[in-house]
Amino acid sequence: RKVMERLNASFTSVQFGTGVVFILLVVAISTASGWMDDSLATARLAQSINFTVTFVVWGYSWFKLLQPRQAMSVVPDGSRLLTVGFQKIYHTSIHIFNNHTPLAWFYTSIAFSDSATQALLIIGITYSIELLNFSAVETGITVFILLVSSSVGCFVSPLSFRRMSPVRSNQLCIFLIALATAGVALFISNASQKGLFYLFAACVSCQ
């Protein structure tokens, strides 16, 4: 368990840390090129870097690092390769709901909470641009704060797991995210509160 906690924290911190490097790279190139006030040019630059790095990394890993291996299972008679995976998920879900009801509801809550967390970033950026009139630079600062705070949260979460059960830790995390999100809706209403928005962004993402 401790090994998995350490590996999960390390992987997530590397993931978010790479995002921080990406933001800093985009800001540095935009500043050097004089594009800081041009949101369209900054967006094109970011997508160009994203596509180039992804193409190179995924291409190398796909053709060089992935080795041939034998199939781990055989497609049952009467089934198709395109549908057998969905059939296994269905039968596994039925088994969990019939024999492990608490686990089933836990997985359901994880599915909804993860989807909400992923959507929160998009909603937050849209909120900051439309209501607070954030520029491309200020939006980049927001994303930077989110990524840095998330990296900090990766190292805090194992401590929470050790002091309470993973289920209680997850419930506390969801509650704090909801509380911080409600704080944004209740207390931030105009463009003069950008500093407070940064604070709430850090509170949401460090959970």
PDB file of C-alpha atoms in Angstrom:
ATOM      1  CA  ARG A   1       0.000   0.000   0.000  1.00  0.00           C
ATOM      2  CA  LYS A   2       2.769   2.432   0.923  1.00  0.00           C
ATOM      3  CA  VAL A   3       4.575   1.674  -2.338  1.00  0.00           C
ATOM      4  CA  MET A   4       1.402   2.350  -4.354  1.00  0.00           C
ATOM      5  CA  GLU A   5       0.820   5.615  -2.491  1.00  0.00           C
ATOM      6  CA  ARG A   6       4.380   6.726  -3.236  1.00  0.00           C
ATOM      7  CA  LEU A   7       4.201   5.721  -6.901  1.00  0.00           C
ATOM      8  CA  ASN A   8       0.809   7.370  -7.376  1.00  0.00           C
ATOM      9  CA  ALA A   9       1.992  10.587  -5.739  1.00  0.00           C
ATOM     10  CA  SER A  10       5.180  10.590  -7.816  1.00  0.00           C
ATOM     11  CA  PHE A  11       3.357   9.949 -11.085  1.00  0.00           C
ATOM     12  CA  THR A  12       0.758  12.639 -10.445  1.00  0.00           C
ATOM     13  CA  SER A  13       3.368  15.162  -9.331  1.00  0.00           C
ATOM     14  CA  VAL A  14       5.394  14.519 -12.491  1.00  0.00           C
ATOM     15  CA  GLN A  15       2.243  14.897 -14.572  1.00  0.00           C
ATOM     16  CA  PHE A  16       1.311  18.245 -13.036  1.00  0.00           C
ATOM     17  CA  GLY A  17       4.952  19.340 -12.888  1.00  0.00           C
ATOM     18  CA  THR A  18       5.232  18.824 -16.626  1.00  0.00           C
ATOM     19  CA  GLY A  19       2.163  21.007 -17.026  1.00  0.00           C
ATOM     20  CA  VAL A  20       3.913  23.750 -15.041  1.00  0.00           C
ATOM     21  CA  VAL A  21       6.940  23.521 -17.346  1.00  0.00           C
ATOM     22  CA  PHE A  22       4.617  23.737 -20.356  1.00  0.00           C
ATOM     23  CA  ILE A  23       2.937  26.897 -19.030  1.00  0.00           C
ATOM     24  CA  LEU A  24       6.291  28.525 -18.279  1.00  0.00           C
ATOM     25  CA  LEU A  25       7.551  27.636 -21.760  1.00  0.00           C
ATOM     26  CA  VAL A  26       4.492  29.160 -23.453  1.00  0.00           C
ATOM     27  CA  VAL A  27       4.737  32.325 -21.339  1.00  0.00           C
ATOM     28  CA  ALA A  28       8.474  32.660 -22.043  1.00  0.00           C
ATOM     29  CA  ILE A  29       8.100  32.260 -25.812  1.00  0.00           C
ATOM     30  CA  SER A  30       5.073  34.579 -25.905  1.00  0.00           C
ATOM     31  CA  THR A  31       6.983  37.232 -23.966  1.00  0.00           C
ATOM     32  CA  ALA A  32      10.055  36.970 -26.182  1.00  0.00           C
ATOM     33  CA  SER A  33       7.900  37.136 -29.325  1.00  0.00           C
ATOM     34  CA  GLY A  34       5.730  40.018 -28.133  1.00  0.00           C
ATOM     35  CA  TRP A  35       2.514  37.964 -28.239  1.00  0.00           C
ATOM     36  CA  MET A  36       1.481  38.396 -24.602  1.00  0.00           C
ATOM     37  CA  ASP A  37      -1.454  40.634 -25.502  1.00  0.00           C
ATOM     38  CA  ASP A  38      -2.553  38.450 -28.428  1.00  0.00           C
ATOM     39  CA  SER A  39      -4.693  35.613 -27.026  1.00  0.00           C
ATOM     40  CA  LEU A  40      -5.133  33.956 -30.418  1.00  0.00           C
ATOM     41  CA  ALA A  41      -1.391  33.856 -31.119  1.00  0.00           C
ATOM     42  CA  THR A  42      -0.712  32.503 -27.614  1.00  0.00           C
ATOM     43  CA  ALA A  43      -3.337  29.785 -28.062  1.00  0.00           C
ATOM     44  CA  ARG A  44      -1.853  28.768 -31.420  1.00  0.00           C
ATOM     45  CA  LEU A  45       1.618  28.645 -29.889  1.00  0.00           C
ATOM     46  CA  ALA A  46       0.413  26.465 -27.014  1.00  0.00           C
ATOM     47  CA  GLN A  47      -1.366  24.037 -29.335  1.00  0.00           C
ATOM     48  CA  SER A  48       1.647  23.868 -31.654  1.00  0.00           C
ATOM     49  CA  ILE A  49       3.939  22.942 -28.767  1.00  0.00           C
ATOM     50  CA  ASN A  50       1.385  20.475 -27.450  1.00  0.00           C
ATOM     51  CA  PHE A  51       0.983  18.741 -30.816  1.00  0.00           C
ATOM     52  CA  THR A  52       4.719  18.588 -31.530  1.00  0.00           C
ATOM     53  CA  VAL A  53       5.700  17.158 -28.147  1.00  0.00           C
ATOM     54  CA  THR A  54       2.793  14.696 -28.105  1.00  0.00           C
ATOM     55  CA  PHE A  55       3.542  13.498 -31.637  1.00  0.00           C
ATOM     56  CA  VAL A  56       7.210  12.882 -30.853  1.00  0.00           C
ATOM     57  CA  VAL A  57       6.692  11.250 -27.439  1.00  0.00           C
ATOM     58  CA  TRP A  58       3.747   9.052 -28.429  1.00  0.00           C
ATOM     59  CA  GLY A  59       5.381   8.123 -31.723  1.00  0.00           C
ATOM     60  CA  TYR A  60       8.605   7.051 -30.040  1.00  0.00           C
ATOM     61  CA  SER A  61       6.839   5.088 -27.300  1.00  0.00           C
ATOM     62  CA  TRP A  62       4.439   3.426 -29.760  1.00  0.00           C
ATOM     63  CA  PHE A  63       7.014   2.268 -32.303  1.00  0.00           C
ATOM     64  CA  LYS A  64      10.135   1.822 -30.126  1.00  0.00           C
ATOM     65  CA  LEU A  65       9.179   1.099 -26.517  1.00  0.00           C
ATOM     66  CA  LEU A  66       6.045  -1.056 -26.849  1.00  0.00           C
ATOM     67  CA  GLN A  67       7.139  -4.653 -27.398  1.00  0.00           C
ATOM     68  CA  PRO A  68       5.065  -7.422 -29.029  1.00  0.00           C
ATOM     69  CA  ARG A  69       3.306  -9.676 -26.554  1.00  0.00           C
ATOM     70  CA  GLN A  70       0.897 -12.575 -26.623  1.00  0.00           C
ATOM     71  CA  ALA A  71      -2.794 -12.123 -25.965  1.00  0.00           C
ATOM     72  CA  MET A  72      -3.722 -12.433 -22.285  1.00  0.00           C
ATOM     73  CA  SER A  73      -7.164 -13.876 -23.039  1.00  0.00           C
ATOM     74  CA  VAL A  74      -9.158 -15.423 -25.849  1.00  0.00           C
ATOM     75  CA  VAL A  75     -12.337 -13.940 -27.297  1.00  0.00           C
ATOM     76  CA  PRO A  76     -15.187 -16.300 -26.299  1.00  0.00           C
ATOM     77  CA  ASP A  77     -17.165 -18.041 -28.983  1.00  0.00           C
ATOM     78  CA  GLY A  78     -20.105 -15.961 -30.173  1.00  0.00           C
ATOM     79  CA  SER A  79     -18.461 -12.686 -29.098  1.00  0.00           C
ATOM     80  CA  ARG A  80     -16.725  -9.992 -31.104  1.00  0.00           C
ATOM     81  CA  LEU A  81     -13.497  -8.221 -30.309  1.00  0.00           C
ATOM     82  CA  LEU A  82     -15.216  -4.813 -30.439  1.00  0.00           C
ATOM     83  CA  THR A  83     -17.898  -5.760 -27.895  1.00  0.00           C
ATOM     84  CA  VAL A  84     -16.323  -8.348 -25.590  1.00  0.00           C
ATOM     85  CA  GLY A  85     -14.721  -5.651 -23.417  1.00  0.00           C
ATOM     86  CA  PHE A  86     -18.076  -3.970 -22.802  1.00  0.00           C
ATOM     87  CA  GLN A  87     -19.597  -7.350 -21.963  1.00  0.00           C
ATOM     88  CA  LYS A  88     -16.907  -8.027 -19.355  1.00  0.00           C
ATOM     89  CA  ILE A  89     -17.431  -4.582 -17.807  1.00  0.00           C
ATOM     90  CA  TYR A  90     -21.168  -5.223 -17.644  1.00  0.00           C
ATOM     91  CA  HIS A  91     -20.783  -8.619 -15.939  1.00  0.00           C
ATOM     92  CA  THR A  92     -18.176  -7.232 -13.520  1.00  0.00           C
ATOM     93  CA  SER A  93     -20.466  -4.312 -12.643  1.00  0.00           C
ATOM     94  CA  ILE A  94     -23.395  -6.665 -11.977  1.00  0.00           C
ATOM     95  CA  HIS A  95     -21.169  -8.833  -9.759  1.00  0.00           C
ATOM     96  CA  ILE A  96     -19.970  -5.829  -7.751  1.00  0.00           C
ATOM     97  CA  PHE A  97     -23.477  -4.409  -7.268  1.00  0.00           C
ATOM     98  CA  ASN A  98     -24.842  -7.792  -6.196  1.00  0.00           C
ATOM     99  CA  ASN A  99     -21.994  -8.823  -3.881  1.00  0.00           C
ATOM    100  CA  HIS A 100     -20.123  -5.643  -2.890  1.00  0.00           C
ATOM    101  CA  THR A 101     -22.706  -2.865  -2.631  1.00  0.00           C
ATOM    102  CA  PRO A 102     -20.538  -0.356  -0.682  1.00  0.00           C
ATOM    103  CA  LEU A 103     -17.761  -0.756  -3.236  1.00  0.00           C
ATOM    104  CA  ALA A 104     -20.247  -0.209  -6.061  1.00  0.00           C
ATOM    105  CA  TRP A 105     -21.444   3.077  -4.611  1.00  0.00           C
ATOM    106  CA  PHE A 106     -17.844   4.120  -3.938  1.00  0.00           C
ATOM    107  CA  TYR A 107     -16.939   3.539  -7.600  1.00  0.00           C
ATOM    108  CA  THR A 108     -20.034   5.470  -8.667  1.00  0.00           C
ATOM    109  CA  SER A 109     -19.058   8.446  -6.513  1.00  0.00           C
ATOM    110  CA  ILE A 110     -15.508   8.333  -7.886  1.00  0.00           C
ATOM    111  CA  ALA A 111     -16.827   8.378 -11.462  1.00  0.00           C
ATOM    112  CA  PHE A 112     -19.000  11.446 -10.860  1.00  0.00           C
ATOM    113  CA  SER A 113     -16.487  13.314  -8.692  1.00  0.00           C
ATOM    114  CA  ASP A 114     -13.638  12.787 -11.169  1.00  0.00           C
ATOM    115  CA  SER A 115     -15.816  14.023 -14.025  1.00  0.00           C
ATOM    116  CA  ALA A 116     -16.792  17.082 -12.013  1.00  0.00           C
ATOM    117  CA  THR A 117     -13.162  17.772 -11.116  1.00  0.00           C
ATOM    118  CA  GLN A 118     -12.062  17.561 -14.749  1.00  0.00           C
ATOM    119  CA  ALA A 119     -14.869  19.902 -15.804  1.00  0.00           C
ATOM    120  CA  LEU A 120     -14.036  22.334 -13.004  1.00  0.00           C
ATOM    121  CA  LEU A 121     -10.874  23.521 -14.753  1.00  0.00           C
ATOM    122  CA  ILE A 122     -12.753  24.349 -17.957  1.00  0.00           C
ATOM    123  CA  ILE A 123     -15.569  26.050 -16.084  1.00  0.00           C
ATOM    124  CA  GLY A 124     -13.113  28.016 -13.953  1.00  0.00           C
ATOM    125  CA  ILE A 125     -11.179  29.315 -16.953  1.00  0.00           C
ATOM    126  CA  THR A 126     -14.398  30.268 -18.746  1.00  0.00           C
ATOM    127  CA  TYR A 127     -15.621  32.001 -15.579  1.00  0.00           C
ATOM    128  CA  SER A 128     -12.394  33.979 -15.241  1.00  0.00           C
ATOM    129  CA  ILE A 129     -12.389  35.085 -18.875  1.00  0.00           C
ATOM    130  CA  GLU A 130     -16.069  36.004 -19.191  1.00  0.00           C
ATOM    131  CA  LEU A 131     -16.671  37.524 -15.741  1.00  0.00           C
ATOM    132  CA  LEU A 132     -13.261  38.694 -14.546  1.00  0.00           C
ATOM    133  CA  ASN A 133     -11.928  39.660 -18.009  1.00  0.00           C
ATOM    134  CA  PHE A 134      -8.727  37.669 -17.613  1.00  0.00           C
ATOM    135  CA  SER A 135      -6.093  38.112 -20.306  1.00  0.00           C
ATOM    136  CA  ALA A 136      -4.110  35.217 -21.774  1.00  0.00           C
ATOM    137  CA  VAL A 137      -1.320  35.892 -19.272  1.00  0.00           C
ATOM    138  CA  GLU A 138      -3.690  35.933 -16.282  1.00  0.00           C
ATOM    139  CA  THR A 139      -5.325  32.739 -17.509  1.00  0.00           C
ATOM    140  CA  GLY A 140      -1.872  31.175 -17.726  1.00  0.00           C
ATOM    141  CA  ILE A 141      -1.184  32.289 -14.151  1.00  0.00           C
ATOM    142  CA  THR A 142      -4.430  30.636 -13.053  1.00  0.00           C
ATOM    143  CA  VAL A 143      -3.510  27.344 -14.712  1.00  0.00           C
ATOM    144  CA  PHE A 144      -0.015  27.607 -13.244  1.00  0.00           C
ATOM    145  CA  ILE A 145      -1.456  28.013  -9.735  1.00  0.00           C
ATOM    146  CA  LEU A 146      -3.788  25.052 -10.313  1.00  0.00           C
ATOM    147  CA  LEU A 147      -0.944  22.796 -11.422  1.00  0.00           C
ATOM    148  CA  VAL A 148       1.431  23.814  -8.620  1.00  0.00           C
ATOM    149  CA  SER A 149      -1.272  23.396  -5.973  1.00  0.00           C
ATOM    150  CA  SER A 150      -2.207  20.000  -7.426  1.00  0.00           C
ATOM    151  CA  SER A 151       1.424  18.896  -7.136  1.00  0.00           C
ATOM    152  CA  VAL A 152       1.390  19.916  -3.468  1.00  0.00           C
ATOM    153  CA  GLY A 153      -1.835  17.982  -2.955  1.00  0.00           C
ATOM    154  CA  CYS A 154      -0.197  14.844  -4.357  1.00  0.00           C
ATOM    155  CA  PHE A 155       2.204  14.785  -1.418  1.00  0.00           C
ATOM    156  CA  VAL A 156      -0.422  15.758   1.162  1.00  0.00           C
ATOM    157  CA  SER A 157      -2.894  13.023   0.171  1.00  0.00           C
ATOM    158  CA  PRO A 158      -0.775  10.076   1.467  1.00  0.00           C
ATOM    159  CA  LEU A 159      -0.672  11.761   4.882  1.00  0.00           C
ATOM    160  CA  SER A 160      -4.447  12.024   4.818  1.00  0.00           C
ATOM    161  CA  PHE A 161      -4.727   8.332   3.927  1.00  0.00           C
ATOM    162  CA  ARG A 162      -2.585   7.373   6.912  1.00  0.00           C
ATOM    163  CA  ARG A 163      -4.588   9.442   9.400  1.00  0.00           C
ATOM    164  CA  MET A 164      -8.007   8.348   8.165  1.00  0.00           C
ATOM    165  CA  SER A 165      -9.460   5.719   5.858  1.00  0.00           C
ATOM    166  CA  PRO A 166      -9.241   6.282   2.063  1.00  0.00           C
ATOM    167  CA  VAL A 167     -13.031   6.564   1.920  1.00  0.00           C
ATOM    168  CA  ARG A 168     -13.149   9.293   4.585  1.00  0.00           C
ATOM    169  CA  SER A 169     -10.224  11.054   2.941  1.00  0.00           C
ATOM    170  CA  ASN A 170     -12.048  11.036  -0.390  1.00  0.00           C
ATOM    171  CA  GLN A 171     -15.224  12.357   1.224  1.00  0.00           C
ATOM    172  CA  LEU A 172     -13.279  15.164   2.899  1.00  0.00           C
ATOM    173  CA  CYS A 173     -11.599  16.039  -0.405  1.00  0.00           C
ATOM    174  CA  ILE A 174     -14.929  16.261  -2.265  1.00  0.00           C
ATOM    175  CA  PHE A 175     -16.433  18.377   0.538  1.00  0.00           C
ATOM    176  CA  LEU A 176     -13.526  20.853   0.518  1.00  0.00           C
ATOM    177  CA  ILE A 177     -13.628  21.171  -3.275  1.00  0.00           C
ATOM    178  CA  ALA A 178     -17.371  21.867  -3.126  1.00  0.00           C
ATOM    179  CA  LEU A 179     -16.810  24.394  -0.335  1.00  0.00           C
ATOM    180  CA  ALA A 180     -14.111  26.270  -2.268  1.00  0.00           C
ATOM    181  CA  THR A 181     -16.182  26.219  -5.464  1.00  0.00           C
ATOM    182  CA  ALA A 182     -19.174  27.640  -3.577  1.00  0.00           C
ATOM    183  CA  GLY A 183     -16.882  30.340  -2.196  1.00  0.00           C
ATOM    184  CA  VAL A 184     -15.979  31.431  -5.730  1.00  0.00           C
ATOM    185  CA  ALA A 185     -19.654  31.695  -6.683  1.00  0.00           C
ATOM    186  CA  LEU A 186     -20.595  33.586  -3.515  1.00  0.00           C
ATOM    187  CA  PHE A 187     -17.698  35.994  -3.032  1.00  0.00           C
ATOM    188  CA  ILE A 188     -16.256  36.726  -6.497  1.00  0.00           C
ATOM    189  CA  SER A 189     -18.424  38.897  -8.698  1.00  0.00           C
ATOM    190  CA  ASN A 190     -16.225  41.477 -10.479  1.00  0.00           C
ATOM    191  CA  ALA A 191     -12.832  41.957 -12.102  1.00  0.00           C
ATOM    192  CA  SER A 192     -11.322  43.671  -9.042  1.00  0.00           C
ATOM    193  CA  GLN A 193     -11.261  40.364  -7.145  1.00  0.00           C
ATOM    194  CA  LYS A 194      -8.668  38.560  -9.247  1.00  0.00           C
ATOM    195  CA  GLY A 195      -6.366  37.984  -6.270  1.00  0.00           C
ATOM    196  CA  LEU A 196      -9.162  36.289  -4.360  1.00  0.00           C
ATOM    197  CA  PHE A 197      -9.873  34.131  -7.413  1.00  0.00           C
ATOM    198  CA  TYR A 198      -6.234  32.979  -7.427  1.00  0.00           C
ATOM    199  CA  LEU A 199      -6.565  32.037  -3.745  1.00  0.00           C
ATOM    200  CA  PHE A 200      -9.703  29.985  -4.327  1.00  0.00           C
ATOM    201  CA  ALA A 201      -8.057  28.310  -7.343  1.00  0.00           C
ATOM    202  CA  ALA A 202      -5.171  27.200  -5.142  1.00  0.00           C
ATOM    203  CA  CYS A 203      -7.573  25.909  -2.475  1.00  0.00           C
ATOM    204  CA  VAL A 204      -9.594  23.896  -4.993  1.00  0.00           C
ATOM    205  CA  SER A 205      -6.662  22.252  -6.752  1.00  0.00           C
ATOM    206  CA  CYS A 206      -4.620  21.317  -3.668  1.00  0.00           C
ATOM    207  CA  GLN A 207      -7.353  18.962  -2.433  1.00  0.00           C
TER     208      GLN A 207
END
